[in-house]
Every structure is written in structure tokens, then in C-alpha cells.
């Protein structure tokens, strides 16, 4: 994905999520083409500083352009910190089922509950690959197999977004330890990065959305 495509996707996500119908109202989602056209028009007007702010989720800096802030919630196993929602098994346990249809049902529930609570961006699914059992967040991810993590992650992503809630697939890429995570230098070969750590993310990106 090149820089312009990424920025367009960021603007489109914010706009489309804000246009999607909340569970409690009667609004109708704008056609995808309308949101994409508006995102392209906004991108053409934005300064380099505003584009940087959008990538950093500094929505206050782009509010004057009419780009709404996203309301985000951690959602690897349900909506973290919320009440009255479903607490699903941790993703590593979900992965042990090898069941894409089940992952899809979980994703639909997370998306529906998220919209009902007023969120429009789920921070999940998590498809980091487990390199060592010392990884403190391995329960949030789906094990060490890039094919399994990619297929289940794709099923979850498509299902969450079918409920008019954006899914933020994380954490790209080679995030393999929690200790000193802001300071470590991950040394990995290009081949391992491409064939292993990035592979699940490519599967998610390649999965087409369901027909409307």
C-alpha cells in the first residue's frame, strides 16, 4: 500500500464510520462511492501536517475539515472495560477451534455490541504471531501459525465490519514481546518478515468484504 492509498484509507475509514447507522437510529449509510469521493477531495485539500495528524489519530487537528473523530475500543475478546457485553474466550482459545465460521459469528457480535455502545472502531483482531511463550500478550493473538491467524483474522475482520464498525487489525508487524516494547530493536530477516510475520496481514487485506 503506497502513502497516498494509506491516507485515503484513513480518511475514508473516519468518514464511512461516521456515516454508518448507529443501532439506535434510523440513518442510512452513505454509499461507499460517496465516502470515497469525499475522502479523495479532502485528501487533495490537506496539508502535509494535516495528513500526519490523521495518521496519528489527532482528530482535533483535522476537525475543521469535517473529518470526525473515531471512537475506539479494544476488542480482541469482546469490548474491554464495558458492561453488559459478551466476554468471549481469548483469541488463542478461539484459534484452537480452527473454526472460521465461529470466528465470523464472534466478529458479528463484537461489531454489533460495539455499535450499540457508540463505538465505530474496534481495536482488533490481534494477529501477532507467537515467537516465544514469554510474550505477555500471546493470549490476545492466535498462536504461531501464519495461515491460521490470517484466516481467522480475516473472518473476524469481515464480520466486525459487516456491522458498520471499522476493524483495526494489529499489531503490524513482528511484535513479539511485551517487555520494553517501546524501546526494543527487532532484528528479523526480510524473508522471515515477508513469509511469516506479514503473511497473516496479507490474508486479511485480500479477503473481500461481503456483498451488501
Coordinates of N, CA and C in Angstrom, one line a residue:
X1 N 0.9 -1.2 0.0 CA 0.0 0.0 0.0 C 0.9 1.2 0.0
X2 N 0.7 2.1 -1.0 CA 1.5 3.3 -1.0 C 1.0 4.4 -0.1
X3 N 1.7 5.5 0.1 CA 1.4 6.5 1.0 C 0.0 7.1 0.8
X4 N -0.2 7.5 -0.5 CA -1.5 8.1 -0.8 C -2.7 7.2 -0.6
X5 N -2.5 5.9 -0.9 CA -3.6 5.0 -0.7 C -3.9 4.8 0.8
X6 N -2.8 4.8 1.6 CA -3.0 4.7 3.1 C -3.7 5.9 3.6
X7 N -3.3 7.1 3.2 CA -4.0 8.3 3.7 C -5.5 8.3 3.3
X8 N -5.7 7.9 2.0 CA -7.1 7.8 1.6 C -7.9 6.9 2.4
X9 N -7.3 5.7 2.7 CA -8.0 4.7 3.6 C -8.3 5.3 4.9
X10 N -7.3 6.0 5.5 CA -7.5 6.6 6.8 C -8.7 7.6 6.8
X11 N -8.7 8.5 5.8 CA -9.8 9.4 5.7 C -11.1 8.8 5.5
X12 N -11.1 7.8 4.6 CA -12.3 7.0 4.2 C -12.9 6.3 5.4
X13 N -12.0 5.7 6.3 CA -12.5 5.0 7.4 C -13.2 5.9 8.4
X14 N -12.6 7.1 8.7 CA -13.2 8.0 9.6 C -14.6 8.5 9.0
X15 N -14.6 8.8 7.7 CA -15.9 9.3 7.2 C -16.9 8.2 7.1
X16 N -16.5 7.0 6.6 CA -17.5 6.0 6.5 C -18.1 5.5 7.8
X17 N -17.2 5.4 8.8 CA -17.7 5.0 10.1 C -18.7 6.0 10.7
X18 N -18.4 7.3 10.5 CA -19.3 8.3 11.0 C -20.6 8.3 10.2
X19 N -20.7 7.9 9.0 CA -21.9 7.9 8.2 C -22.7 6.6 8.4
X20 N -22.1 5.6 9.0 CA -22.8 4.3 9.2 C -23.9 4.5 10.2
X21 N -25.0 3.7 10.1 CA -26.1 3.9 11.0 C -25.8 3.3 12.4
X22 N -26.1 4.1 13.4 CA -26.0 3.5 14.7 C -27.2 2.6 14.9
X23 N -27.0 1.7 15.9 CA -28.1 0.7 16.1 C -29.4 1.3 16.6
X24 N -29.3 2.5 17.2 CA -30.4 3.1 17.8 C -31.1 4.2 17.0
X25 N -30.6 4.4 15.8 CA -31.2 5.5 15.0 C -31.6 4.9 13.6
X26 N -32.2 5.8 12.8 CA -32.8 5.3 11.5 C -32.0 5.8 10.3
X27 N -30.7 6.3 10.5 CA -29.9 6.8 9.4 C -29.6 5.7 8.5
X28 N -29.3 6.1 7.2 CA -28.9 5.1 6.2 C -27.5 5.4 5.8
X29 N -26.7 4.3 5.8 CA -25.3 4.5 5.4 C -25.1 5.1 4.0
X30 N -24.2 6.0 3.9 CA -23.9 6.6 2.6 C -23.3 5.5 1.7
X31 N -23.5 5.6 0.4 CA -22.9 4.6 -0.5 C -21.4 4.7 -0.4
X32 N -20.7 3.6 -0.5 CA -19.2 3.6 -0.4 C -18.6 4.6 -1.4
X33 N -19.1 4.7 -2.6 CA -18.5 5.6 -3.6 C -18.6 7.1 -3.1
X34 N -19.7 7.4 -2.4 CA -19.8 8.8 -1.9 C -18.7 9.1 -0.9
X35 N -18.5 8.2 0.1 CA -17.5 8.4 1.1 C -16.1 8.4 0.5
X36 N -15.9 7.6 -0.5 CA -14.6 7.5 -1.2 C -14.3 8.8 -1.9
X37 N -15.3 9.3 -2.6 CA -15.2 10.6 -3.3 C -14.9 11.8 -2.4
X38 N -15.6 11.8 -1.3 CA -15.3 12.8 -0.3 C -13.9 12.7 0.3
X39 N -13.5 11.5 0.6 CA -12.2 11.3 1.1 C -11.1 11.8 0.2
X40 N -11.3 11.5 -1.1 CA -10.3 11.9 -2.1 C -10.3 13.4 -2.2
X41 N -11.4 14.1 -2.1 CA -11.5 15.5 -2.2 C -10.8 16.2 -1.0
X42 N -11.1 15.6 0.2 CA -10.4 16.1 1.4 C -8.9 15.9 1.3
X43 N -8.5 14.8 0.9 CA -7.0 14.5 0.8 C -6.3 15.5 -0.1
X44 N -7.0 15.9 -1.2 CA -6.4 16.9 -2.1 C -6.2 18.2 -1.4
X45 N -7.1 18.5 -0.4 CA -7.0 19.8 0.2 C -6.1 19.9 1.4
X46 N -5.7 18.7 1.9 CA -5.0 18.6 3.2 C -3.5 19.0 3.1
X47 N -3.0 19.7 4.1 CA -1.5 19.9 4.1 C -0.8 18.7 4.6
X48 N 0.5 18.7 4.5 CA 1.3 17.6 5.0 C 1.2 17.4 6.5
X49 N 1.1 18.5 7.2 CA 0.9 18.4 8.7 C -0.5 17.8 9.0
X50 N -1.5 18.1 8.2 CA -2.8 17.6 8.5 C -2.9 16.1 8.2
X51 N -2.2 15.7 7.1 CA -2.1 14.3 6.8 C -1.4 13.5 7.9
X52 N -0.3 14.1 8.4 CA 0.4 13.4 9.5 C -0.5 13.3 10.7
X53 N -1.3 14.3 11.0 CA -2.2 14.3 12.2 C -3.2 13.2 12.0
X54 N -3.7 13.0 10.8 CA -4.7 12.0 10.6 C -4.1 10.6 10.8
X55 N -2.9 10.4 10.3 CA -2.3 9.1 10.6 C -2.1 8.8 12.1
X56 N -1.8 9.9 12.8 CA -1.6 9.8 14.3 C -2.9 9.8 15.1
X57 N -4.0 9.8 14.4 CA -5.3 9.9 15.0 C -5.5 11.2 15.9
X58 N -4.8 12.2 15.4 CA -5.0 13.5 16.1 C -6.2 14.2 15.4
X59 N -7.4 13.8 15.8 CA -8.6 14.3 15.1 C -8.9 15.7 15.3
X60 N -8.4 16.3 16.5 CA -8.7 17.7 16.7 C -8.0 18.6 15.7
X61 N -6.9 18.1 15.1 CA -6.1 18.9 14.2 C -6.8 18.9 12.8
X62 N -7.7 18.0 12.6 CA -8.4 17.9 11.3 C -9.9 18.1 11.4
X63 N -10.4 18.5 12.6 CA -11.8 18.7 12.8 C -12.4 19.8 11.9
X64 N -11.5 20.8 11.6 CA -12.0 21.9 10.7 C -12.3 21.5 9.3
X65 N -11.8 20.3 8.9 CA -12.1 19.7 7.6 C -13.3 18.9 7.5
X66 N -14.0 18.7 8.7 CA -15.2 17.9 8.8 C -14.9 16.4 8.9
X67 N -13.6 16.1 9.3 CA -13.3 14.7 9.5 C -13.6 14.4 10.9
X68 N -14.5 13.5 11.2 CA -14.9 13.2 12.6 C -13.9 12.3 13.3
X69 N -13.9 12.4 14.6 CA -13.0 11.5 15.4 C -13.6 10.1 15.5
X70 N -12.8 9.1 15.5 CA -13.2 7.8 15.7 C -13.3 7.5 17.2
X71 N -14.3 6.7 17.6 CA -14.4 6.3 19.0 C -13.9 4.8 19.0
X72 N -12.8 4.6 19.7 CA -12.2 3.3 19.6 C -12.3 2.5 20.9
X73 N -12.3 1.2 20.8 CA -12.3 0.3 21.9 C -11.5 -1.0 21.6
X74 N -10.7 -1.4 22.6 CA -10.0 -2.7 22.5 C -11.0 -3.8 22.4
X75 N -10.8 -4.7 21.4 CA -11.9 -5.7 21.2 C -11.4 -7.0 20.7
X76 N -10.3 -7.5 21.3 CA -9.8 -8.8 20.9 C -10.7 -10.0 21.4
X77 N -11.3 -9.8 22.5 CA -12.2 -10.8 23.1 C -13.5 -10.2 23.6
X78 N -14.0 -9.3 22.9 CA -15.1 -8.5 23.3 C -14.7 -7.1 23.6
X79 N -15.6 -6.3 24.1 CA -15.3 -4.8 24.3 C -14.7 -4.7 25.7
X80 N -13.4 -4.4 25.7 CA -12.7 -4.3 27.0 C -13.2 -3.1 27.8
X81 N -13.5 -3.3 29.1 CA -13.9 -2.3 30.0 C -15.3 -1.9 30.0
X82 N -16.1 -2.6 29.1 CA -17.5 -2.3 29.0 C -18.4 -3.2 29.9
X83 N -19.6 -2.8 30.2 CA -20.5 -3.7 30.9 C -21.7 -4.0 30.0
X84 N -22.3 -5.1 30.3 CA -23.5 -5.5 29.5 C -23.1 -6.0 28.1
X85 N -21.9 -6.5 28.0 CA -21.5 -7.0 26.7 C -20.9 -8.4 26.9
X86 N -20.6 -9.1 25.8 CA -20.2 -10.5 25.9 C -18.7 -10.6 26.1
X87 N -18.3 -11.4 27.1 CA -16.8 -11.7 27.3 C -16.6 -13.0 26.5
X88 N -15.9 -13.0 25.4 CA -15.6 -14.2 24.6 C -14.3 -14.8 25.1
X89 N -14.1 -16.1 24.7 CA -12.8 -16.7 25.0 C -11.7 -15.9 24.4
X90 N -10.5 -16.0 25.0 CA -9.4 -15.2 24.5 C -9.1 -15.7 23.1
X91 N -8.5 -14.9 22.2 CA -8.3 -15.3 20.8 C -7.4 -16.6 20.6
X92 N -6.4 -16.8 21.5 CA -5.7 -18.1 21.4 C -6.5 -19.3 21.6
X93 N -7.6 -19.2 22.4 CA -8.5 -20.2 22.6 C -9.5 -20.3 21.4
X94 N -9.9 -19.2 20.8 CA -10.7 -19.2 19.6 C -9.9 -19.9 18.5
X95 N -8.6 -19.6 18.4 CA -7.8 -20.2 17.3 C -7.7 -21.7 17.4
X96 N -7.8 -22.2 18.7 CA -7.7 -23.7 18.9 C -8.9 -24.4 18.3
X97 N -10.0 -23.7 18.0 CA -11.1 -24.3 17.3 C -10.9 -24.6 15.8
X98 N -10.0 -23.8 15.2 CA -9.8 -23.9 13.8 C -11.1 -23.6 13.0
X99 N -12.0 -22.8 13.5 CA -13.3 -22.7 13.0 C -13.6 -21.2 12.5
X100 N -13.5 -21.0 11.2 CA -13.7 -19.7 10.6 C -15.1 -19.2 10.8
X101 N -16.1 -20.1 10.7 CA -17.5 -19.7 10.8 C -17.7 -19.2 12.2
X102 N -17.2 -19.9 13.2 CA -17.3 -19.4 14.6 C -16.7 -18.1 14.8
X103 N -15.5 -17.9 14.2 CA -14.8 -16.6 14.3 C -15.7 -15.5 13.7
X104 N -16.4 -15.8 12.6 CA -17.3 -14.9 12.0 C -18.4 -14.5 12.9
X105 N -19.0 -15.4 13.6 CA -20.1 -15.1 14.5 C -19.6 -14.3 15.7
X106 N -18.4 -14.6 16.2 CA -17.9 -13.7 17.2 C -17.6 -12.3 16.7
X107 N -17.1 -12.2 15.5 CA -16.9 -10.8 15.0 C -18.2 -10.1 14.8
X108 N -19.2 -10.7 14.3 CA -20.5 -10.0 14.2 C -21.0 -9.5 15.5
X109 N -20.9 -10.4 16.5 CA -21.3 -10.0 17.9 C -20.5 -8.8 18.4
X110 N -19.2 -8.8 18.2 CA -18.4 -7.7 18.7 C -18.7 -6.4 17.9
X111 N -18.9 -6.5 16.6 CA -19.3 -5.4 15.9 C -20.7 -4.8 16.3
X112 N -21.6 -5.7 16.5 CA -23.0 -5.2 16.9 C -23.0 -4.6 18.2
X113 N -22.3 -5.2 19.2 CA -22.2 -4.7 20.5 C -21.4 -3.4 20.6
X114 N -20.4 -3.3 19.7 CA -19.6 -2.1 19.7 C -20.5 -0.9 19.2
X115 N -21.2 -1.1 18.1 CA -22.1 -0.1 17.6 C -23.1 0.3 18.6
X116 N -23.7 -0.7 19.3 CA -24.7 -0.4 20.3 C -24.2 0.5 21.4
X117 N -22.9 0.4 21.7 CA -22.2 1.1 22.8 C -21.7 2.5 22.3
X118 N -21.9 2.7 21.0 CA -21.4 4.0 20.5 C -20.0 4.1 19.9
X119 N -19.4 2.9 19.7 CA -18.1 2.9 19.1 C -18.2 2.7 17.6
X120 N -17.1 3.2 16.9 CA -17.1 2.9 15.5 C -15.8 2.3 15.0
X121 N -14.9 2.0 15.9 CA -13.6 1.4 15.6 C -13.2 0.4 16.6
X122 N -13.1 -0.9 16.2 CA -12.7 -1.9 17.1 C -11.2 -2.1 17.0
X123 N -10.5 -2.1 18.1 CA -9.0 -2.3 18.0 C -8.8 -3.8 18.1
X124 N -8.9 -4.5 17.0 CA -8.8 -5.9 16.9 C -9.3 -6.3 15.5
X125 N -9.1 -7.5 15.1 CA -8.5 -8.6 15.8 C -6.9 -8.5 15.9
X126 N -6.4 -9.2 16.8 CA -4.9 -9.3 17.0 C -4.4 -10.5 16.4
X127 N -3.5 -10.3 15.4 CA -2.9 -11.5 14.7 C -1.4 -11.5 14.8
X128 N -0.8 -10.9 15.9 CA 0.6 -11.1 16.1 C 0.9 -12.6 16.2
X129 N 2.1 -13.0 15.7 CA 2.5 -14.4 15.8 C 3.3 -14.6 17.0
X130 N 3.1 -15.7 17.7 CA 3.8 -16.0 18.9 C 5.2 -16.6 18.6
X131 N 6.2 -15.9 18.9 CA 7.6 -16.4 18.7 C 8.1 -17.1 19.9
X132 N 7.7 -16.7 21.1 CA 8.1 -17.3 22.4 C 7.0 -17.2 23.4
X133 N 7.0 -18.2 24.3 CA 5.9 -18.3 25.3 C 6.1 -17.2 26.3
X134 N 7.2 -16.5 26.3 CA 7.4 -15.3 27.2 C 6.6 -14.1 26.8
X135 N 6.1 -14.1 25.5 CA 5.3 -13.0 25.0 C 4.1 -12.7 25.9
X136 N 4.0 -11.6 26.6 CA 3.0 -11.3 27.5 C 1.6 -11.1 27.0
X137 N 1.5 -10.9 25.7 CA 0.1 -10.7 25.1 C -0.3 -11.9 24.1
X138 N 0.4 -13.0 24.3 CA 0.1 -14.1 23.3 C -1.4 -14.5 23.4
X139 N -2.0 -14.4 24.6 CA -3.4 -14.8 24.7 C -4.3 -13.9 23.8
X140 N -3.9 -12.7 23.5 CA -4.7 -11.8 22.7 C -4.6 -12.2 21.2
X141 N -3.6 -13.0 20.9 CA -3.4 -13.3 19.5 C -3.8 -14.8 19.2
X142 N -3.4 -15.3 18.0 CA -3.9 -16.6 17.6 C -2.9 -17.6 17.3
X143 N -1.8 -17.6 18.1 CA -0.8 -18.6 18.0 C 0.3 -18.3 17.1
X144 N 1.0 -19.4 16.7 CA 2.2 -19.2 15.9 C 2.1 -19.5 14.4
X145 N 0.9 -19.9 14.0 CA 0.7 -20.4 12.6 C 0.2 -19.2 11.7
X146 N 0.9 -18.7 10.7 CA 0.5 -17.5 10.0 C -0.7 -17.8 9.1
X147 N -0.9 -19.0 8.7 CA -2.1 -19.3 7.9 C -3.4 -19.3 8.7
X148 N -3.3 -20.0 9.9 CA -4.4 -20.0 10.8 C -4.8 -18.6 11.3
X149 N -3.8 -17.9 11.7 CA -4.0 -16.5 12.2 C -4.6 -15.6 11.1
X150 N -4.1 -15.8 9.9 CA -4.6 -15.0 8.8 C -6.0 -15.3 8.4
X151 N -6.4 -16.6 8.4 CA -7.7 -17.0 8.0 C -8.8 -16.6 9.1
X152 N -8.4 -16.8 10.3 CA -9.4 -16.4 11.4 C -9.4 -14.9 11.5
X153 N -8.3 -14.3 11.4 CA -8.3 -12.8 11.5 C -9.1 -12.2 10.4
X154 N -9.0 -12.8 9.2 CA -9.8 -12.3 8.1 C -11.3 -12.5 8.3
X155 N -11.7 -13.6 8.9 CA -13.1 -13.9 9.2 C -13.6 -12.9 10.2
X156 N -12.8 -12.6 11.2 CA -13.2 -11.7 12.3 C -13.4 -10.3 11.7
X157 N -12.4 -9.9 10.9 CA -12.4 -8.5 10.3 C -13.6 -8.3 9.5
X158 N -13.9 -9.2 8.6 CA -15.0 -9.0 7.7 C -16.3 -9.0 8.5
X159 N -16.4 -9.8 9.5 CA -17.6 -9.9 10.3 C -17.8 -8.6 11.1
X160 N -16.8 -8.1 11.8 CA -16.9 -6.9 12.5 C -17.3 -5.7 11.6
X161 N -16.7 -5.6 10.5 CA -17.0 -4.5 9.6 C -18.4 -4.7 8.9
X162 N -18.9 -5.9 8.9 CA -20.3 -6.0 8.4 C -21.3 -5.3 9.3
X163 N -20.9 -5.0 10.5 CA -21.8 -4.3 11.4 C -21.6 -2.8 11.4
X164 N -20.9 -2.3 10.4 CA -20.6 -0.8 10.2 C -19.7 -0.3 11.3
X165 N -18.7 -1.2 11.7 CA -17.7 -0.8 12.6 C -16.3 -1.1 12.0
X166 N -15.4 -0.2 12.0 CA -14.1 -0.4 11.4 C -13.3 -1.4 12.3
X167 N -12.5 -2.2 11.7 CA -11.7 -3.1 12.5 C -10.2 -2.7 12.3
X168 N -9.5 -2.5 13.3 CA -8.1 -2.2 13.3 C -7.3 -3.5 13.6
X169 N -6.8 -4.1 12.5 CA -6.0 -5.3 12.7 C -4.6 -5.0 13.2
X170 N -4.2 -5.7 14.3 CA -3.0 -5.3 14.9 C -2.1 -6.6 15.3
X171 N -0.8 -6.3 15.6 CA 0.0 -5.1 15.5 C 1.0 -5.4 14.4
X172 N 1.0 -4.6 13.4 CA 1.9 -4.8 12.2 C 3.2 -4.2 12.5
X173 N 4.3 -5.0 12.4 CA 4.4 -6.4 12.4 C 5.6 -6.8 13.2
X174 N 5.8 -8.1 13.4 CA 6.9 -8.6 14.2 C 6.9 -8.1 15.7
X175 N 5.7 -7.9 16.2 CA 5.6 -7.5 17.6 C 5.6 -8.8 18.4
X176 N 6.7 -9.1 19.1 CA 6.8 -10.4 19.6 C 7.2 -10.4 21.1
X177 N 7.3 -9.3 21.8 CA 7.5 -9.3 23.2 C 6.9 -8.0 23.8
X178 N 6.5 -8.1 25.1 CA 5.9 -7.0 25.8 C 6.9 -6.2 26.6
X179 N 7.9 -6.8 27.1 CA 8.9 -6.2 27.9 C 9.7 -5.2 27.1
X180 N 9.7 -3.9 27.5 CA 10.5 -2.9 26.8 C 10.0 -2.7 25.3
X181 N 8.7 -2.9 25.1 CA 8.1 -2.9 23.8 C 8.3 -1.6 23.0
X182 N 8.5 -0.5 23.8 CA 8.7 0.8 23.1 C 10.2 1.1 22.7
X183 N 11.1 0.2 23.2 CA 12.5 0.5 23.0 C 13.3 -0.6 22.3
X184 N 12.7 -1.8 22.2 CA 13.5 -2.9 21.6 C 13.7 -2.7 20.1
X185 N 14.7 -3.3 19.6 CA 15.1 -3.3 18.2 C 14.9 -4.8 17.7
X186 N 13.9 -5.0 16.9 CA 13.6 -6.4 16.4 C 14.5 -6.6 15.2
X187 N 15.3 -7.6 15.3 CA 16.2 -8.0 14.1 C 15.6 -9.2 13.5
X188 N 15.1 -9.0 12.2 CA 14.5 -10.1 11.5 C 14.8 -10.0 10.0
X189 N 15.0 -11.2 9.4 CA 15.4 -11.2 8.0 C 14.2 -10.8 7.1
X190 N 14.5 -10.3 5.9 CA 13.4 -9.9 5.0 C 12.6 -11.1 4.7
X191 N 13.1 -12.3 4.5 CA 12.4 -13.4 4.2 C 11.4 -13.8 5.3
X192 N 11.9 -13.8 6.6 CA 11.0 -14.2 7.7 C 9.9 -13.1 7.9
X193 N 10.3 -11.8 7.7 CA 9.3 -10.8 7.8 C 8.2 -11.0 6.7
X194 N 8.6 -11.3 5.5 CA 7.6 -11.4 4.4 C 6.8 -12.7 4.5
X195 N 7.5 -13.8 4.7 CA 6.8 -15.1 4.7 C 6.1 -15.5 6.0
X196 N 6.5 -14.9 7.1 CA 5.9 -15.3 8.3 C 5.2 -14.2 9.0
X197 N 5.9 -13.1 9.4 CA 5.2 -12.1 10.3 C 4.2 -11.3 9.5
X198 N 4.4 -11.0 8.2 CA 3.5 -10.2 7.5 C 2.4 -11.0 6.8
X199 N 2.6 -12.3 6.7 CA 1.6 -13.2 6.0 C 0.2 -13.1 6.5
X200 N -0.1 -13.1 7.8 CA -1.5 -13.0 8.3 C -2.1 -11.8 7.8
X201 N -1.4 -10.7 7.8 CA -2.0 -9.4 7.5 C -2.4 -9.3 6.0
X202 N -1.5 -10.0 5.1 CA -1.9 -10.0 3.7 C -3.2 -10.8 3.5
X203 N -3.4 -11.9 4.3 CA -4.6 -12.6 4.1 C -5.8 -11.8 4.5
X204 N -5.7 -11.0 5.5 CA -6.8 -10.1 5.9 C -7.1 -9.1 4.8
X205 N -6.1 -8.5 4.3 CA -6.3 -7.4 3.3 C -6.9 -8.0 2.0
X206 N -6.5 -9.3 1.7 CA -7.0 -9.9 0.5 C -8.4 -10.4 0.6
X207 N -9.0 -10.6 1.8 CA -10.3 -11.1 1.9 C -11.4 -10.1 1.5
X208 N -12.2 -10.4 0.5 CA -13.2 -9.4 0.0 C -14.3 -9.2 1.1
X209 N -14.8 -8.0 1.1 CA -16.0 -7.8 2.0 C -17.2 -8.5 1.5
X210 N -18.2 -8.8 2.4 CA -19.4 -9.5 2.0 C -20.2 -8.5 1.1
X211 N -21.0 -9.1 0.2 CA -21.9 -8.2 -0.6 C -23.0 -7.6 0.2
X212 N -23.3 -6.3 -0.1 CA -24.3 -5.6 0.6 C -25.7 -5.9 0.0

